[in-house]
mmCIF file of C-alpha atoms in Angstrom:
data_model
loop_
_atom_site.group_PDB
_atom_site.id
_atom_site.type_symbol
_atom_site.label_atom_id
_atom_site.label_comp_id
_atom_site.label_asym_id
_atom_site.label_seq_id
_atom_site.Cartn_x
_atom_site.Cartn_y
_atom_site.Cartn_z
ATOM 1 C CA GLU A 1 -27.088 -6.713 -1.312
ATOM 2 C CA ALA A 2 -28.047 -5.558 -4.261
ATOM 3 C CA PRO A 3 -29.685 -9.023 -6.073
ATOM 4 C CA ASP A 4 -31.130 -7.503 -8.941
ATOM 5 C CA LYS A 5 -27.361 -6.116 -10.005
ATOM 6 C CA LEU A 6 -24.649 -7.893 -12.276
ATOM 7 C CA HIS A 7 -22.211 -6.803 -10.305
ATOM 8 C CA GLY A 8 -24.025 -6.728 -6.813
ATOM 9 C CA PRO A 9 -22.191 -3.368 -4.487
ATOM 10 C CA PHE A 10 -19.925 -2.777 -7.368
ATOM 11 C CA ASN A 11 -22.524 -1.919 -9.748
ATOM 12 C CA LEU A 12 -21.562 1.945 -10.516
ATOM 13 C CA GLU A 13 -25.237 3.019 -9.535
ATOM 14 C CA VAL A 14 -25.526 1.022 -6.559
ATOM 15 C CA MET A 15 -21.698 2.280 -5.529
ATOM 16 C CA ARG A 16 -23.396 5.614 -6.219
ATOM 17 C CA LYS A 17 -26.226 5.120 -3.513
ATOM 18 C CA ILE A 18 -23.838 3.660 -0.971
ATOM 19 C CA ALA A 19 -21.488 7.071 -0.853
ATOM 20 C CA GLY A 20 -24.529 8.927 -0.364
ATOM 21 C CA LEU A 21 -25.943 6.539 2.393
ATOM 22 C CA THR A 22 -22.293 6.777 4.099
ATOM 23 C CA GLU A 23 -22.675 10.519 3.877
ATOM 24 C CA ALA A 24 -26.636 10.528 5.141
ATOM 25 C CA LEU A 25 -25.990 7.871 7.881
ATOM 26 C CA GLU A 26 -22.946 10.017 9.530
ATOM 27 C CA ASN A 27 -24.532 13.611 9.234
ATOM 28 C CA GLU A 28 -27.600 12.340 10.609
ATOM 29 C CA VAL A 29 -27.908 9.730 13.096
ATOM 30 C CA PRO A 30 -27.549 10.539 16.666
ATOM 31 C CA PHE A 31 -24.639 9.330 18.499
ATOM 32 C CA VAL A 32 -22.503 8.422 15.566
ATOM 33 C CA ARG A 33 -18.679 8.624 15.395
ATOM 34 C CA GLU A 34 -17.800 7.176 12.115
ATOM 35 C CA VAL A 35 -19.238 5.426 9.314
ATOM 36 C CA THR A 36 -17.218 3.132 7.026
ATOM 37 C CA SER A 37 -18.023 1.753 3.457
ATOM 38 C CA LEU A 38 -16.402 0.885 0.373
ATOM 39 C CA ALA A 39 -17.413 4.424 -0.744
ATOM 40 C CA ASN A 40 -15.233 6.198 1.898
ATOM 41 C CA VAL A 41 -12.639 3.496 3.510
ATOM 42 C CA GLU A 42 -8.970 4.034 3.178
ATOM 43 C CA PHE A 43 -7.164 2.040 0.810
ATOM 44 C CA ILE A 44 -3.656 1.049 1.227
ATOM 45 C CA GLU A 45 -1.144 0.379 -1.780
ATOM 46 C CA ALA A 46 2.504 0.432 -2.950
ATOM 47 C CA ASP A 47 3.863 3.272 -5.621
ATOM 48 C CA GLY A 48 7.008 2.239 -6.273
ATOM 49 C CA ASP A 49 9.093 2.641 -2.835
ATOM 50 C CA PHE A 50 6.129 4.141 -1.208
ATOM 51 C CA ILE A 51 3.066 3.301 0.468
ATOM 52 C CA GLU A 52 0.358 5.255 -0.629
ATOM 53 C CA ILE A 53 -2.935 5.817 1.713
ATOM 54 C CA HIS A 54 -6.157 7.229 0.280
ATOM 55 C CA GLU A 55 -9.848 6.619 0.524
ATOM 56 C CA LEU A 56 -10.583 3.790 -2.045
ATOM 57 C CA LEU A 57 -13.361 6.079 -4.355
ATOM 58 C CA LEU A 58 -11.327 9.385 -4.000
ATOM 59 C CA ASP A 59 -11.805 10.154 -7.294
ATOM 60 C CA PHE A 60 -15.302 8.210 -8.143
ATOM 61 C CA PRO A 61 -15.249 6.135 -10.940
ATOM 62 C CA GLU A 62 -17.137 7.333 -14.070
ATOM 63 C CA THR A 63 -17.470 4.021 -15.931
ATOM 64 C CA GLN A 64 -18.711 0.590 -14.729
ATOM 65 C CA GLN A 65 -15.114 -0.742 -16.394
ATOM 66 C CA GLU A 66 -12.864 1.647 -14.081
ATOM 67 C CA LEU A 67 -15.171 0.376 -11.023
ATOM 68 C CA LEU A 68 -14.920 -3.367 -11.801
ATOM 69 C CA ARG A 69 -11.093 -2.512 -12.101
ATOM 70 C CA ILE A 70 -11.317 -0.975 -8.374
ATOM 71 C CA ARG A 71 -13.237 -4.353 -7.474
ATOM 72 C CA ASP A 72 -10.332 -6.174 -8.469
ATOM 73 C CA LEU A 73 -7.685 -4.471 -6.261
ATOM 74 C CA VAL A 74 -10.455 -4.651 -3.136
ATOM 75 C CA MET A 75 -10.776 -8.423 -3.458
ATOM 76 C CA ASN A 76 -7.019 -9.065 -3.754
ATOM 77 C CA LYS A 77 -6.712 -7.462 -0.093
ATOM 78 C CA PRO A 78 -7.304 -9.679 2.824
ATOM 79 C CA ILE A 79 -7.840 -7.210 5.058
ATOM 80 C CA TYR A 80 -11.068 -5.908 3.247
ATOM 81 C CA VAL A 81 -12.272 -9.632 2.237
ATOM 82 C CA GLY A 82 -14.550 -10.806 4.930
ATOM 83 C CA SER A 83 -15.319 -7.386 6.304
ATOM 84 C CA LEU A 84 -16.331 -4.882 3.970
ATOM 85 C CA ILE A 85 -17.172 -7.550 1.493
ATOM 86 C CA ASN A 86 -17.620 -10.672 1.425
ATOM 87 C CA SER A 87 -15.607 -13.423 -0.593
ATOM 88 C CA ALA A 88 -18.274 -13.755 -3.674
ATOM 89 C CA GLY A 89 -18.092 -10.313 -3.853
ATOM 90 C CA THR A 90 -22.127 -10.214 -3.655
ATOM 91 C CA HIS A 91 -22.273 -8.561 -0.211
ATOM 92 C CA ALA A 92 -21.294 -5.094 1.604
ATOM 93 C CA ALA A 93 -20.955 -3.882 4.840
ATOM 94 C CA ILE A 94 -21.338 -0.621 6.195
ATOM 95 C CA PHE A 95 -20.131 0.136 9.906
ATOM 96 C CA LEU A 96 -21.263 2.802 12.040
ATOM 97 C CA GLU A 97 -18.883 3.262 15.115
ATOM 98 C CA MET A 98 -21.150 4.683 17.963
ATOM 99 C CA THR A 99 -19.870 7.435 21.064
ATOM 100 C CA ARG A 100 -22.211 5.306 23.276
ATOM 101 C CA THR A 101 -23.192 1.665 24.276
ATOM 102 C CA SER A 102 -26.398 0.273 25.616
ATOM 103 C CA THR A 103 -24.689 -0.511 28.950
ATOM 104 C CA GLN A 104 -24.137 3.171 29.543
ATOM 105 C CA PRO A 105 -26.063 5.573 32.533
ATOM 106 C CA LEU A 106 -29.234 7.128 31.575
ATOM 107 C CA GLU A 107 -27.661 10.592 32.022
ATOM 108 C CA GLU A 108 -25.258 9.278 29.042
ATOM 109 C CA ILE A 109 -27.541 8.198 26.492
ATOM 110 C CA ARG A 110 -30.299 10.710 26.193
ATOM 111 C CA LEU A 111 -30.617 12.655 22.835
ATOM 112 C CA ASP A 112 -32.118 15.795 24.616
ATOM 113 C CA PRO A 113 -30.886 16.358 28.367
ATOM 114 C CA GLU A 114 -34.010 17.713 29.380
ATOM 115 C CA GLY A 115 -36.164 15.314 27.626
ATOM 116 C CA GLY A 116 -36.880 12.445 30.073
ATOM 117 C CA ASP A 117 -35.926 8.910 29.719
ATOM 118 C CA ALA A 118 -38.869 7.465 27.549
ATOM 119 C CA LEU A 119 -37.370 5.333 24.689
ATOM 120 C CA ASP A 120 -37.483 7.852 22.133
ATOM 121 C CA ASN A 121 -35.268 10.006 23.853
ATOM 122 C CA LEU A 122 -32.809 7.262 24.474
ATOM 123 C CA TYR A 123 -29.911 5.586 22.814
ATOM 124 C CA PRO A 124 -29.936 3.468 20.807
ATOM 125 C CA GLN A 125 -33.678 3.812 19.941
ATOM 126 C CA VAL A 126 -33.006 7.267 18.748
ATOM 127 C CA SER A 127 -30.233 6.143 16.260
ATOM 128 C CA ASN A 128 -31.816 3.035 15.370
ATOM 129 C CA THR A 129 -35.083 5.184 14.341
ATOM 130 C CA LYS A 130 -32.857 7.296 12.533
ATOM 131 C CA ILE A 131 -30.876 4.784 10.757
ATOM 132 C CA MET A 132 -34.326 2.633 9.627
ATOM 133 C CA GLU A 133 -35.590 5.871 8.247
ATOM 134 C CA ILE A 134 -32.791 6.771 6.149
ATOM 135 C CA LEU A 135 -32.633 3.261 4.648
ATOM 136 C CA SER A 136 -35.933 3.474 3.596
ATOM 137 C CA ARG A 137 -36.008 6.252 1.598
ATOM 138 C CA PRO A 138 -36.362 5.961 -1.823
ATOM 139 C CA GLU A 139 -33.200 6.919 -3.429
ATOM 140 C CA TYR A 140 -31.726 3.774 -1.378
ATOM 141 C CA ALA A 141 -34.269 1.148 -3.455
ATOM 142 C CA GLY A 142 -32.509 -1.842 -4.749
ATOM 143 C CA ILE A 143 -30.528 -2.161 -1.979
ATOM 144 C CA LYS A 144 -31.481 -4.765 0.201
ATOM 145 C CA PHE A 145 -30.491 -4.502 4.063
ATOM 146 C CA TYR A 146 -29.779 -6.671 6.994
ATOM 147 C CA PRO A 147 -29.526 -4.262 10.228
ATOM 148 C CA SER A 148 -27.262 -5.962 12.978
ATOM 149 C CA GLY A 149 -25.110 -5.195 15.763
ATOM 150 C CA ASP A 150 -25.530 -3.052 19.227
ATOM 151 C CA VAL A 151 -28.013 -0.431 17.849
ATOM 152 C CA THR A 152 -30.679 -2.567 15.717
ATOM 153 C CA MET A 153 -30.684 -5.562 18.268
ATOM 154 C CA ASN A 154 -30.853 -3.567 21.387
ATOM 155 C CA ALA A 155 -33.562 -1.207 20.083
ATOM 156 C CA TYR A 156 -35.472 -3.893 19.223
ATOM 157 C CA TYR A 157 -35.298 -5.802 22.559
ATOM 158 C CA ASN A 158 -36.587 -2.582 24.173
ATOM 159 C CA GLU A 159 -39.268 -2.357 22.083
ATOM 160 C CA VAL A 160 -40.104 -6.102 22.735
ATOM 161 C CA LEU A 161 -39.528 -5.608 26.544
ATOM 162 C CA ALA A 162 -41.779 -2.183 26.443
ATOM 163 C CA SER A 163 -44.845 -3.794 24.960
ATOM 164 C CA GLU A 164 -44.437 -7.417 26.759
ATOM 165 C CA THR A 165 -44.135 -6.204 30.043
ATOM 166 C CA GLY A 166 -47.479 -4.987 31.177
ATOM 167 C CA VAL A 167 -49.086 -7.898 29.209
ATOM 168 C CA LEU A 168 -46.608 -10.466 31.051
ATOM 169 C CA THR A 169 -47.923 -8.887 34.264
ATOM 170 C CA LEU A 170 -51.111 -9.295 33.812
ATOM 171 C CA ALA A 171 -50.463 -12.996 32.328
ATOM 172 C CA THR A 172 -48.921 -13.564 35.858
ATOM 173 C CA PHE A 173 -51.773 -11.940 38.004
ATOM 174 C CA ILE A 174 -54.439 -14.071 35.881
ATOM 175 C CA ILE A 175 -52.284 -17.707 36.629
ATOM 176 C CA VAL A 176 -51.675 -16.764 40.147
ATOM 177 C CA GLY A 177 -55.459 -16.016 40.565
ATOM 178 C CA ILE A 178 -56.372 -18.819 38.877
ATOM 179 C CA MET A 179 -54.068 -21.335 40.850
ATOM 180 C CA GLY A 180 -55.229 -19.495 44.288
ATOM 181 C CA MET A 181 -58.981 -20.412 43.147
ATOM 182 C CA ILE A 182 -58.077 -24.214 42.522
ATOM 183 C CA CYS A 183 -56.091 -24.770 45.625
ATOM 184 C CA PHE A 184 -58.414 -22.722 47.907
ATOM 185 C CA ARG A 185 -61.762 -24.064 46.372
ATOM 186 C CA MET A 186 -63.011 -21.025 44.652
ATOM 187 C CA ARG A 187 -62.969 -18.674 47.898
ATOM 188 C CA LEU A 188 -62.304 -15.236 47.687
ATOM 189 C CA SER A 189 -59.458 -15.241 50.323
ATOM 190 C CA GLY A 190 -57.818 -17.870 48.148
ATOM 191 C CA ILE A 191 -57.422 -15.393 45.178
ATOM 192 C CA VAL A 192 -57.024 -12.105 46.731
ATOM 193 C CA GLY A 193 -54.203 -13.067 49.338
ATOM 194 C CA PRO A 194 -51.804 -14.856 47.075
ATOM 195 C CA LEU A 195 -52.303 -11.749 44.570
ATOM 196 C CA MET A 196 -51.461 -9.107 47.187
ATOM 197 C CA VAL A 197 -48.657 -11.307 48.412
ATOM 198 C CA VAL A 198 -47.279 -10.921 44.501
ATOM 199 C CA LEU A 199 -48.169 -7.435 44.578
ATOM 200 C CA LEU A 200 -46.721 -6.522 48.036
ATOM 201 C CA ALA A 201 -43.479 -8.139 47.408
ATOM 202 C CA LEU A 202 -43.011 -6.172 43.953
ATOM 203 C CA VAL A 203 -43.838 -3.164 45.652
ATOM 204 C CA LEU A 204 -41.599 -3.713 48.557
ATOM 205 C CA THR A 205 -38.647 -4.868 45.895
ATOM 206 C CA VAL A 206 -38.805 -1.665 43.436
ATOM 207 C CA GLY A 207 -39.142 0.166 46.999
ATOM 208 C CA PHE A 208 -35.866 -1.332 48.088
ATOM 209 C CA MET A 209 -34.283 -0.754 45.419
ATOM 210 C CA GLY A 210 -34.874 2.777 45.099
ATOM 211 C CA LEU A 211 -33.852 3.221 48.858
ATOM 212 C CA MET A 212 -30.627 1.783 48.011
ATOM 213 C CA GLY A 213 -29.946 3.443 45.021
ATOM 214 C CA TYR A 214 -29.790 0.204 42.677
ATOM 215 C CA THR A 215 -30.253 0.413 39.208
ATOM 216 C CA ILE A 216 -33.306 -1.280 37.599
ATOM 217 C CA GLY A 217 -32.373 -3.250 34.175
ATOM 218 C CA ILE A 218 -32.593 -6.045 32.170
ATOM 219 C CA LEU A 219 -31.758 -8.522 34.823
ATOM 220 C CA PHE A 220 -34.480 -7.093 37.498
ATOM 221 C CA LEU A 221 -36.785 -7.006 34.602
#
């Protein structure tokens, strides 16, 4: 969204930024297959008895008036309205088609095959980090972005999970300890016993999963 511009995404300056952004995303984001925006989308139109297919902005307009003429063409094509542009013409979309998904095995989502399994070496974290870095560059100032989809949502989920798992585990132990103190009248065995049961159950569960070759995924956590 370009809220400060009269013609929104179809402002000439904004469209130039979108064209540059599209190219940067396609060239720099890890695991990206293709990036589609108003600046490079294939446009189909009739030319006499023939059908012509070309990039919408193959010959980039030099004036605002030329760009507004292209806007009218786009807004009259149902295939683009509701996907690349909303019906009001105020919000445009940039689609990143990825070569990976968050459900693929670890060995397939590592950026560096020898870099280990830390989040900063895995899809979608590496892709999302680069996307956010690109979107924050000063040359794209004036455009408001609303990231969504597999990359952004799962990257955020992973960050929350990584930061809160330790806190949740500690809180669980504290709650079990307090309940043990209440139920066993402040006896040490009433605290240590339940905590050891919880810890032992956790260790045995993880050990069994490792023995059987099970993957520790979202459901386990």
